[in-house]
Tab-separated table of C-alpha atoms in Angstrom:
chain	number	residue	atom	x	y	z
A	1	UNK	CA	31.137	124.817	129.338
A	2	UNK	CA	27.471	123.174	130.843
A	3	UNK	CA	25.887	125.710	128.834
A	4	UNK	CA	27.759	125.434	125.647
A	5	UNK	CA	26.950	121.949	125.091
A	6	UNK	CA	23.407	122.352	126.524
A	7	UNK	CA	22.852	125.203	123.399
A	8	UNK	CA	24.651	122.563	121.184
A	9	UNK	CA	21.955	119.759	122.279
A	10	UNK	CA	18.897	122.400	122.059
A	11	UNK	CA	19.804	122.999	118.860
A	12	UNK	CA	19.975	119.182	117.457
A	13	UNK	CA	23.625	120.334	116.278
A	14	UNK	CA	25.691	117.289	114.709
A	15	UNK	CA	29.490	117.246	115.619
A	16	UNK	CA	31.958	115.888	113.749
A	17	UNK	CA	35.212	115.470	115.183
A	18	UNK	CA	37.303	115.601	112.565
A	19	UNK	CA	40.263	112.766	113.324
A	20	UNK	CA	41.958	110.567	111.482
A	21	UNK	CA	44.045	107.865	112.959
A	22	UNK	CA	47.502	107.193	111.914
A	23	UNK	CA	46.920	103.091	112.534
A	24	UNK	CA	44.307	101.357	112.323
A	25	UNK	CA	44.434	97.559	113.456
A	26	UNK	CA	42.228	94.313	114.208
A	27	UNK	CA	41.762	94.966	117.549
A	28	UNK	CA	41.175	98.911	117.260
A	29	UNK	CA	39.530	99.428	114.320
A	30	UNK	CA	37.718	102.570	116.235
A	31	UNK	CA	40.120	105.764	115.137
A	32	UNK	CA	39.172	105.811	111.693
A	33	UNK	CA	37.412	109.107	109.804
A	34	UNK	CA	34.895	109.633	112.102
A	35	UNK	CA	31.991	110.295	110.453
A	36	UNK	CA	29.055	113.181	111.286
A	37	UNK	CA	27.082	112.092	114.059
A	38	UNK	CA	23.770	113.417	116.451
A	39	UNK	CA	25.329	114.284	119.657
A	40	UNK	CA	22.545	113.325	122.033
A	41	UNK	CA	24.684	114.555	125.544
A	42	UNK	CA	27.654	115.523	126.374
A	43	UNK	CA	29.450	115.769	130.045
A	44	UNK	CA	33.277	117.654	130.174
A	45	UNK	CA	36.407	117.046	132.374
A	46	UNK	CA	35.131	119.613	134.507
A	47	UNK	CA	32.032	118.646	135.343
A	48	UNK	CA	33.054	115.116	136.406
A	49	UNK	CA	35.511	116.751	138.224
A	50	UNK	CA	32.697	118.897	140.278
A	51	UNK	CA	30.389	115.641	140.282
A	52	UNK	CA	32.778	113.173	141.949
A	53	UNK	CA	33.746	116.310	144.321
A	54	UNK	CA	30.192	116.155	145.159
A	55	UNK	CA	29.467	112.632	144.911
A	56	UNK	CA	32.261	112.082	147.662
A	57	UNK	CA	30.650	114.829	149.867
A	58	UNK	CA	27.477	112.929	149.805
A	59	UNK	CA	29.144	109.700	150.454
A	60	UNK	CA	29.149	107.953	147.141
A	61	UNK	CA	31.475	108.458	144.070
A	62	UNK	CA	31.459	109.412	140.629
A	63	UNK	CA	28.405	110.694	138.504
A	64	UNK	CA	26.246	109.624	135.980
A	65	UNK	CA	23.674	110.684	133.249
A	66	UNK	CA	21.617	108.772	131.186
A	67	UNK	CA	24.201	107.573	129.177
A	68	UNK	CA	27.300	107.574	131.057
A	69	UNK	CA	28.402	106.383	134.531
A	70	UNK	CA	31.634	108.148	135.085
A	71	UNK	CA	34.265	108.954	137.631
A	72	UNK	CA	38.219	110.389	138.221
A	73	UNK	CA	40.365	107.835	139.376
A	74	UNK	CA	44.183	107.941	140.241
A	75	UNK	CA	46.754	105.085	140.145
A	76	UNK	CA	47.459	103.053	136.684
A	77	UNK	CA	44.548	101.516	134.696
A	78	UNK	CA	45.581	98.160	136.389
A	79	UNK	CA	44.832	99.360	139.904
A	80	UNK	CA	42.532	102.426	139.476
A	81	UNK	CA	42.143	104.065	143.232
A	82	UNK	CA	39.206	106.453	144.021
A	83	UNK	CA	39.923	109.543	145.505
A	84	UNK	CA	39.605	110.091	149.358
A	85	UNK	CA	40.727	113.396	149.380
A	86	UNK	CA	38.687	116.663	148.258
A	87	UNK	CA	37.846	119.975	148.245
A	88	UNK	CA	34.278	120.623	147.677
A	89	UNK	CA	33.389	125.083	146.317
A	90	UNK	CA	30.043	123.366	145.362
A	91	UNK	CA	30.797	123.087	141.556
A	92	UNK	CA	33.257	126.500	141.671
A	93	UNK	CA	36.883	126.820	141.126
A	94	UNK	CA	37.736	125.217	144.156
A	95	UNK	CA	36.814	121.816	143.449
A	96	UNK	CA	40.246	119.369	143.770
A	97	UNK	CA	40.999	116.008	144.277
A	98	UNK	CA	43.995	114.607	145.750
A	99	UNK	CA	45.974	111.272	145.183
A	100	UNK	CA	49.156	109.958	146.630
A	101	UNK	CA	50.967	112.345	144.885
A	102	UNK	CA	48.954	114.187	142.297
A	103	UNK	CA	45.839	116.321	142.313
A	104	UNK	CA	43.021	117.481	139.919
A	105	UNK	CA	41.618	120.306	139.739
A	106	UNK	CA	39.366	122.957	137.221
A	107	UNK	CA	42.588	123.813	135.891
A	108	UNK	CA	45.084	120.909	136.274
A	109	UNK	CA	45.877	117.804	136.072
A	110	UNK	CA	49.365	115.982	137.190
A	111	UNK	CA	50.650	112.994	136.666
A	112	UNK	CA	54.139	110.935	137.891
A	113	UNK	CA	55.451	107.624	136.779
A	114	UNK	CA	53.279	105.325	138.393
A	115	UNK	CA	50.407	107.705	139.538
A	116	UNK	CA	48.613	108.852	136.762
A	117	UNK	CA	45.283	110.744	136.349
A	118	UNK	CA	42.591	108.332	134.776
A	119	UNK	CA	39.131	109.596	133.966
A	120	UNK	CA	36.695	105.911	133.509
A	121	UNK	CA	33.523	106.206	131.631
A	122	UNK	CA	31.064	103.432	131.057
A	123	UNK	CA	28.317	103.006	129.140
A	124	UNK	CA	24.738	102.552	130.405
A	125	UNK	CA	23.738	101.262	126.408
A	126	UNK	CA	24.791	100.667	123.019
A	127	UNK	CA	26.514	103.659	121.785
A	128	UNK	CA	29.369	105.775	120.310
A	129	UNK	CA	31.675	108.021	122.645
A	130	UNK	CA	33.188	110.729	120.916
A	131	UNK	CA	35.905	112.829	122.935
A	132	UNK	CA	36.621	116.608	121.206
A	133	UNK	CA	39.574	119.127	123.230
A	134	UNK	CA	39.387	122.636	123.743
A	135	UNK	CA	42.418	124.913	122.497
A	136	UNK	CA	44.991	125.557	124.632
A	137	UNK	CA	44.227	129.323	123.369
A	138	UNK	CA	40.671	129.092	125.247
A	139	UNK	CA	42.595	129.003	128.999
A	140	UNK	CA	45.030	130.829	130.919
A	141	UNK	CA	46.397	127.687	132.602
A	142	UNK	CA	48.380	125.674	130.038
A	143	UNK	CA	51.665	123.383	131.618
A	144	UNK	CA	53.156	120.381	129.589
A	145	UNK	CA	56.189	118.367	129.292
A	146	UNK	CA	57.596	116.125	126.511
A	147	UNK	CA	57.063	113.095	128.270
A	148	UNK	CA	53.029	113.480	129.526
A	149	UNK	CA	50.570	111.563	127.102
A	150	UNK	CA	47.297	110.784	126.745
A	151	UNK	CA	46.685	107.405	126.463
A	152	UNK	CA	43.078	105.698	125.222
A	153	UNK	CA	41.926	102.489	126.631
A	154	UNK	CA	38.617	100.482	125.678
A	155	UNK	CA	37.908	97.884	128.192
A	156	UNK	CA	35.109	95.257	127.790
A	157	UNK	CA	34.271	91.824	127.494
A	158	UNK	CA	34.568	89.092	124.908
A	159	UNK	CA	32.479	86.379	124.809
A	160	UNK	CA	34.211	83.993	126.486
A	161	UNK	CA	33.356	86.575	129.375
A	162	UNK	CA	36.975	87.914	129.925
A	163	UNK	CA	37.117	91.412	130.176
A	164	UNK	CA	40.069	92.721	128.634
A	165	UNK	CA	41.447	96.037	128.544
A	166	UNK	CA	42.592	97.340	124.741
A	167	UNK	CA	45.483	100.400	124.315
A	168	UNK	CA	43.911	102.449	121.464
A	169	UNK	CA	46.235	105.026	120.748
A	170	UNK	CA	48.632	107.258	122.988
A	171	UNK	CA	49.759	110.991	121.931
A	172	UNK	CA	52.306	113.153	123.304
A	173	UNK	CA	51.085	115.962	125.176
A	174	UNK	CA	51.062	119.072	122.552
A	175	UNK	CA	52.939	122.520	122.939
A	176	UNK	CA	49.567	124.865	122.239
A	177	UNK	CA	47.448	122.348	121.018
A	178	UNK	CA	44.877	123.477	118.788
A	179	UNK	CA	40.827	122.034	119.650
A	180	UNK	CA	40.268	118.672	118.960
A	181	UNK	CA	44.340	117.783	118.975
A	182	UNK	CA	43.048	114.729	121.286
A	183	UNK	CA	39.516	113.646	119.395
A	184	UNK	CA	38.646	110.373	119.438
A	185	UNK	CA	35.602	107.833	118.680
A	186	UNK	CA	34.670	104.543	120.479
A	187	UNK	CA	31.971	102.407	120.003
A	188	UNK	CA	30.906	100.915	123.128
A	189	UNK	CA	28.153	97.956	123.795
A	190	UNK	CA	26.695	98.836	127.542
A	191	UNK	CA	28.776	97.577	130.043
A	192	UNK	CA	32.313	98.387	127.973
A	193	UNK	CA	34.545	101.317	129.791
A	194	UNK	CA	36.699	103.776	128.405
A	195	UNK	CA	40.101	105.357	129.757
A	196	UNK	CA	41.336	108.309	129.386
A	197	UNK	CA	44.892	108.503	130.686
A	198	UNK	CA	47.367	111.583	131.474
A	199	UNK	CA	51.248	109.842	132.477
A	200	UNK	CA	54.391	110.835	132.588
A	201	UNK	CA	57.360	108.526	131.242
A	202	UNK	CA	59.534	109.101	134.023
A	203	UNK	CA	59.756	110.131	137.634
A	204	UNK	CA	59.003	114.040	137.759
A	205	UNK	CA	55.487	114.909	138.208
A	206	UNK	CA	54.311	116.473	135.197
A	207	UNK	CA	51.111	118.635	134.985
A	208	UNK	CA	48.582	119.611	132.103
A	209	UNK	CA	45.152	121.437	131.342
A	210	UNK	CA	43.250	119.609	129.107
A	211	UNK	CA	39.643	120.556	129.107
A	212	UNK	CA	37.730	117.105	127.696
A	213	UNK	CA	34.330	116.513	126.259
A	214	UNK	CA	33.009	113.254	126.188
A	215	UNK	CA	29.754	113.335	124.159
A	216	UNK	CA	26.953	110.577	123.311
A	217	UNK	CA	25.676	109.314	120.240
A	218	UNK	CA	23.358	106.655	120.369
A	219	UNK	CA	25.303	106.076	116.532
A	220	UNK	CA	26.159	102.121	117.216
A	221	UNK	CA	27.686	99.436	114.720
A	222	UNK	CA	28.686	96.803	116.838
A	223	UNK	CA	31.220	95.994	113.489
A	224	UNK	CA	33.580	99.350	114.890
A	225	UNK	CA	33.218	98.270	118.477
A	226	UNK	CA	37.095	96.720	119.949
A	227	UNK	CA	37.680	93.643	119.033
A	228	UNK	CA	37.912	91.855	122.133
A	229	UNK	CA	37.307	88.900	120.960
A	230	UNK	CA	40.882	89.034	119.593
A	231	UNK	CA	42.623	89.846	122.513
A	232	UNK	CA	43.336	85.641	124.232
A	233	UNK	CA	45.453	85.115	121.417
A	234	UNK	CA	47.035	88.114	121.652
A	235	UNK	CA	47.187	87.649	125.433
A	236	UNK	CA	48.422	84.248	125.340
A	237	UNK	CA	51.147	85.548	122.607
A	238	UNK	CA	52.418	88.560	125.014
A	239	UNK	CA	52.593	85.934	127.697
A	240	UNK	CA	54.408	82.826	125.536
A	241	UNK	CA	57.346	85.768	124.411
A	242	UNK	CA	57.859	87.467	127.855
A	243	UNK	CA	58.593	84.099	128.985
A	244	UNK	CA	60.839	83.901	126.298
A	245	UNK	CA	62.430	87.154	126.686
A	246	UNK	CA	62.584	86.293	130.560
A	247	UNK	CA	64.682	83.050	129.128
A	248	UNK	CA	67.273	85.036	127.710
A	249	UNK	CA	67.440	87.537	130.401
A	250	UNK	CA	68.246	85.318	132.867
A	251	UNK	CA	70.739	83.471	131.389
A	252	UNK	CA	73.126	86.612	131.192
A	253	UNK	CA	73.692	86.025	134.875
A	254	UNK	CA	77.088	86.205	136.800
A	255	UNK	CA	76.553	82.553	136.998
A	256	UNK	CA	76.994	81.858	133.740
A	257	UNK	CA	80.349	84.087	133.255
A	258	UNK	CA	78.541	87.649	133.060
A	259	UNK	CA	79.716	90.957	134.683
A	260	UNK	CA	77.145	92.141	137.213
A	261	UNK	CA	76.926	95.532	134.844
A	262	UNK	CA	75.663	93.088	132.119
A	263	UNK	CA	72.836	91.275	134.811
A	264	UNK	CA	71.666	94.630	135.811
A	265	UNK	CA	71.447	95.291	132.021
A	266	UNK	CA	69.439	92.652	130.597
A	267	UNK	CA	67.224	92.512	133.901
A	268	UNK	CA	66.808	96.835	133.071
A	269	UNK	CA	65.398	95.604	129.015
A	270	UNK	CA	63.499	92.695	130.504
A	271	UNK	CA	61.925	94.880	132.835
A	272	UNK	CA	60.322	97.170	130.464
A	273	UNK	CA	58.431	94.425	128.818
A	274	UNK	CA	55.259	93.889	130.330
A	275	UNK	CA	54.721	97.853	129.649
A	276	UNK	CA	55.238	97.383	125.676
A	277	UNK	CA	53.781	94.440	125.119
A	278	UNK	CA	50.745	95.749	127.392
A	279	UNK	CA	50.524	98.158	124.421
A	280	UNK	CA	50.506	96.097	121.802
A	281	UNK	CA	47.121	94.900	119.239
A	282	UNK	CA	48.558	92.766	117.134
A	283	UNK	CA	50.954	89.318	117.459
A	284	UNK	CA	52.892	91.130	114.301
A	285	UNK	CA	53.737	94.121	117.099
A	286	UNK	CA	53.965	91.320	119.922
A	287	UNK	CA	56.764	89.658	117.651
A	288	UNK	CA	58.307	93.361	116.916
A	289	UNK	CA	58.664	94.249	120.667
A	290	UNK	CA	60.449	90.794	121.489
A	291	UNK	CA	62.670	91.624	118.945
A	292	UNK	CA	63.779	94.901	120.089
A	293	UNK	CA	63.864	93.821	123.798
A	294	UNK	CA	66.400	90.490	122.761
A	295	UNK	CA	68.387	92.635	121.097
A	296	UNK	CA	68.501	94.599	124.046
A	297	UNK	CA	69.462	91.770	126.448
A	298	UNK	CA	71.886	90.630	123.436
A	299	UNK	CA	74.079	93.933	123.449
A	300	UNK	CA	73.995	93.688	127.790
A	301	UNK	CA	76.136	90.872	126.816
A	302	UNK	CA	78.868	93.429	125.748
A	303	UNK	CA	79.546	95.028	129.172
A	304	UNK	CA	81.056	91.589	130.056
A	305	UNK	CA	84.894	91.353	129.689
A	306	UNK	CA	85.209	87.753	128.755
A	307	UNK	CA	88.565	86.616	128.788
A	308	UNK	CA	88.695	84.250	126.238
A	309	UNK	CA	87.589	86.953	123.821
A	310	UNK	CA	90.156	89.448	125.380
A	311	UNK	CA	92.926	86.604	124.704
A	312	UNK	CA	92.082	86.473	121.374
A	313	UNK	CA	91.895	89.710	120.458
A	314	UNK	CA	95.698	90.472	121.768
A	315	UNK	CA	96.798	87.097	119.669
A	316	UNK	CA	95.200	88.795	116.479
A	317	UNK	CA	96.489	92.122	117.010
A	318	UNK	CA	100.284	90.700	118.144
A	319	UNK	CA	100.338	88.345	114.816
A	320	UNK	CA	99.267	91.642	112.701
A	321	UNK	CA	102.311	93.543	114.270
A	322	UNK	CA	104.477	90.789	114.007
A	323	UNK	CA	103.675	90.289	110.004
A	324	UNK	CA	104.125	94.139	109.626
A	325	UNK	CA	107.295	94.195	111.293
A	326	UNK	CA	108.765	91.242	109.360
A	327	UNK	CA	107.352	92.632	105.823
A	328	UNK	CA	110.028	95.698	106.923
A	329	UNK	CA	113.257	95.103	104.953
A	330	UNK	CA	116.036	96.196	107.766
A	331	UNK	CA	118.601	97.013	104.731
A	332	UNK	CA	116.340	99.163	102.643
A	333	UNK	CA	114.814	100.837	105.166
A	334	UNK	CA	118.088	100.508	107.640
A	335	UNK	CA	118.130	104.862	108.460
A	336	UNK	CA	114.473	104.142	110.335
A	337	UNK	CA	114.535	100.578	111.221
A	338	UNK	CA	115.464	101.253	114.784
A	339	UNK	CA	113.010	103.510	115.068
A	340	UNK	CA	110.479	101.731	113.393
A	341	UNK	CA	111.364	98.760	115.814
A	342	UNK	CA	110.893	100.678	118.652
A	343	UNK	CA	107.185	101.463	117.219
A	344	UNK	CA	106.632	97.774	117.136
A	345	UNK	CA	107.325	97.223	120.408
A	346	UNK	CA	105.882	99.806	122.288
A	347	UNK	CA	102.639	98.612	120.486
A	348	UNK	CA	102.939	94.911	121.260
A	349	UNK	CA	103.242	96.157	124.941
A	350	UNK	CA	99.881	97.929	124.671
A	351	UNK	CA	98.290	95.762	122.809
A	352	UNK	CA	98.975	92.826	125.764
A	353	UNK	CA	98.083	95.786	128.392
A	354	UNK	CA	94.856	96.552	126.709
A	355	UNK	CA	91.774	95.437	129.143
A	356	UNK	CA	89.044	94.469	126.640
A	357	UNK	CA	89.580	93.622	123.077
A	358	UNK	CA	88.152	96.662	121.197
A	359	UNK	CA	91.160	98.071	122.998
A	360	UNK	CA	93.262	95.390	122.108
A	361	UNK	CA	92.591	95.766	118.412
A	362	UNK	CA	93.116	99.540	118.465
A	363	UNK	CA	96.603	98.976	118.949
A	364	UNK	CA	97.218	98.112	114.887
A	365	UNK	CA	95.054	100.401	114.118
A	366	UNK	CA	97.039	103.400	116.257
A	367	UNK	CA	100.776	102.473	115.192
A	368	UNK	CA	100.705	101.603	112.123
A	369	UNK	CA	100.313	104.582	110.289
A	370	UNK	CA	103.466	105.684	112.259
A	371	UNK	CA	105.105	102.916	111.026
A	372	UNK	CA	104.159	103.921	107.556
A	373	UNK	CA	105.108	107.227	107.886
A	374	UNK	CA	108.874	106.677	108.510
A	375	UNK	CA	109.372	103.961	105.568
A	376	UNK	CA	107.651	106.090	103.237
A	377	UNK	CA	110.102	109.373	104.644
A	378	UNK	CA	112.621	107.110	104.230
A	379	UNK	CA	111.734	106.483	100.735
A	380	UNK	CA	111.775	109.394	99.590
A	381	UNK	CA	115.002	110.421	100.951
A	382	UNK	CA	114.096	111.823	104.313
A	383	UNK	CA	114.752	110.795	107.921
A	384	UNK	CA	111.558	111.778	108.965
């Protein structure tokens, strides 16, 4: 793969990447069309792989070129850990890092909820990162699962001097992908970093061969770089409705009248906020997140059996029987009144043993078509 993109170089080749993002917003205006560009170097997966492997044997970490600091890093792009661990087959097949829980190596990569596998470049100047994929046809060693993803992170400063880390885009890991399935562009400034993610939505460890290039043009328009500058608004908008949503959460509390099922509900939704709104680049997707995580917390409400509600429910129900067995003429229909009375009964006792009031309610809905039944037999001549 070194020698590939050494012949591309020699040759003053221009790559285009050929991706089109499905979004583009005001603080990621960096996925659209990418445009041809002069690929000046270009380092893969594997080779930071082998450089950190080496870099750790030496006593340092991570590699660099004259572009490009870069490194593998394990963890969550919050807390990114350096490996300890290795196995150095001086740049062979053997090269592997080891995490907590997950490894990399020239053919894998794993991932588990909370550990995932994080490859950080930075930039040494102004320029434009593009990231092309190999086919999954090009290896032998090809593992996936429908909840690994890539996820794409620009982190940088605004100039307030805040560095602030920006969720670009995250795609599912693909069955067979075809090359370039995970191309990308970013335009950095020196100093901004760029993450490229592998997770796993839930707890099994999940593992994937991906072979990455991340390749340099010295292509800049500081116009396409992440808007940064964007992101305390946005920050101070994620914070001002997770407090919000932290509001609501809390007050569907056993205190207040709530079933512990519906505290351990609402805490569940409120819980998985700080993960979407970490994801979000706009205050219009900031707003749509609090609305799907109240509703949420508003429907944890249900699993409480309120008994004022259940009350009600069996008055309703008992006055709807009681209207439907008084709207029964006991002369016309006198060959299946008793039976018909018996009907009413048996449903005002299950309506009043009915333990919620969806329950409760049922009850008209269940007998009365029973009740209908014999008045119309008896209508029509029958006993039925």
């Amino acid at each position: 793969m070194k020698k590939a993109a050494a012949a591309l170089l020699a040759a003053g080749i221009t790559l285009s990447v050929g991706f089109t993002s499905s979004a583009v917003s005001e603080t990621s205006g960096v996925f659209a069309k990418a445009p041809q560009r002069t690929v000046v170097s270009t380092v893969t997966s594997a080779t930071i792989l082998s450089d950190c492997v080496a870099a750790l044997g030496s006593g340092s970490y991570g590699g660099e070129n004259e572009y490009l600091t870069y490194a593998y890093y394990y963890g969550t792009p919050e807390n990114l850990r350096p490996y300890q661990k290795f196995n150095n087959d001086n740049g062979g097949s053997g090269d592997r890092l080891n995490g907590s829980s997950t490894l990399v190596n020239r053919w894998l990569s794993q991932s588990i909820n909370g550990e995932s596998t994080i490859i950080k470049v930075t930039a040494k100047s102004n320029l434009t990162l593009i990231l092309t994929s190999e086919s999954d046809a090009s290896h032998k060693y090809i593992c996936w699962s429908p909840d690994s993803y890539f996820e794409y992170i620009a982190e940088g400063a605004a100039t307030n001097g805040t560095i602030y880390r920006i969720s670009l885009d995250r795609r599912f890991a693909l069955v067979d992908a075809p090359a370039n399935a995970y191309a990308a562009e970013v335009t950095m400034q020196a100093g901004d970093s760029f993450l490229f993610v592998f997770g796993s939505d839930f707890k099994t460890a999940k593992s994937a061969s991906r072979w990455i290039h991340f390749s340099v043009s010295t292509d800049y328009d500081p116009a396409s770089r992440p808007n940064f500058d964007a992101m305390p608004a946005l920050t101070a908008k994620r914070l001002e409705r997770i407090n919000a949503l932290t509001a609501l959460a809390n007050a569907v509390s056993q205190e207040n009248g709530y079933s512990r099922e519906s505290e351990a509900a609402a805490c569940a939704a409120l819980a998985d906020a700080p993960r979407r709104m970490e994801r979000t680049r706009t205050e219009a997707d900031v707003e749509a997140v609090f609305q799907s995580i109240a509703g949420s917390i508003e429907a944890a409400k249900r699993l409480t059996l309120r008994e004022d509600e259940l009350s009600t429910a069996v008055q309703e129900t008992c006055a709807r029987l009681d209207a439907l067995m008084a709207s029964v003429d006991q002369v016309k229909y006198a060959a299946v009144y008793d039976r018909v009375e018996a009907l009413y009964y048996e449903a005002l006792e299950q309506t009043y043993a009915a333990t919620n009031p969806t329950s409760a309610r049922y009850q008209y809905n269940r007998y009365q078509p029973y009740i209908y039944a014999l008045l119309n037999a008896c209508e029509q001549g029958g006993q039925a």
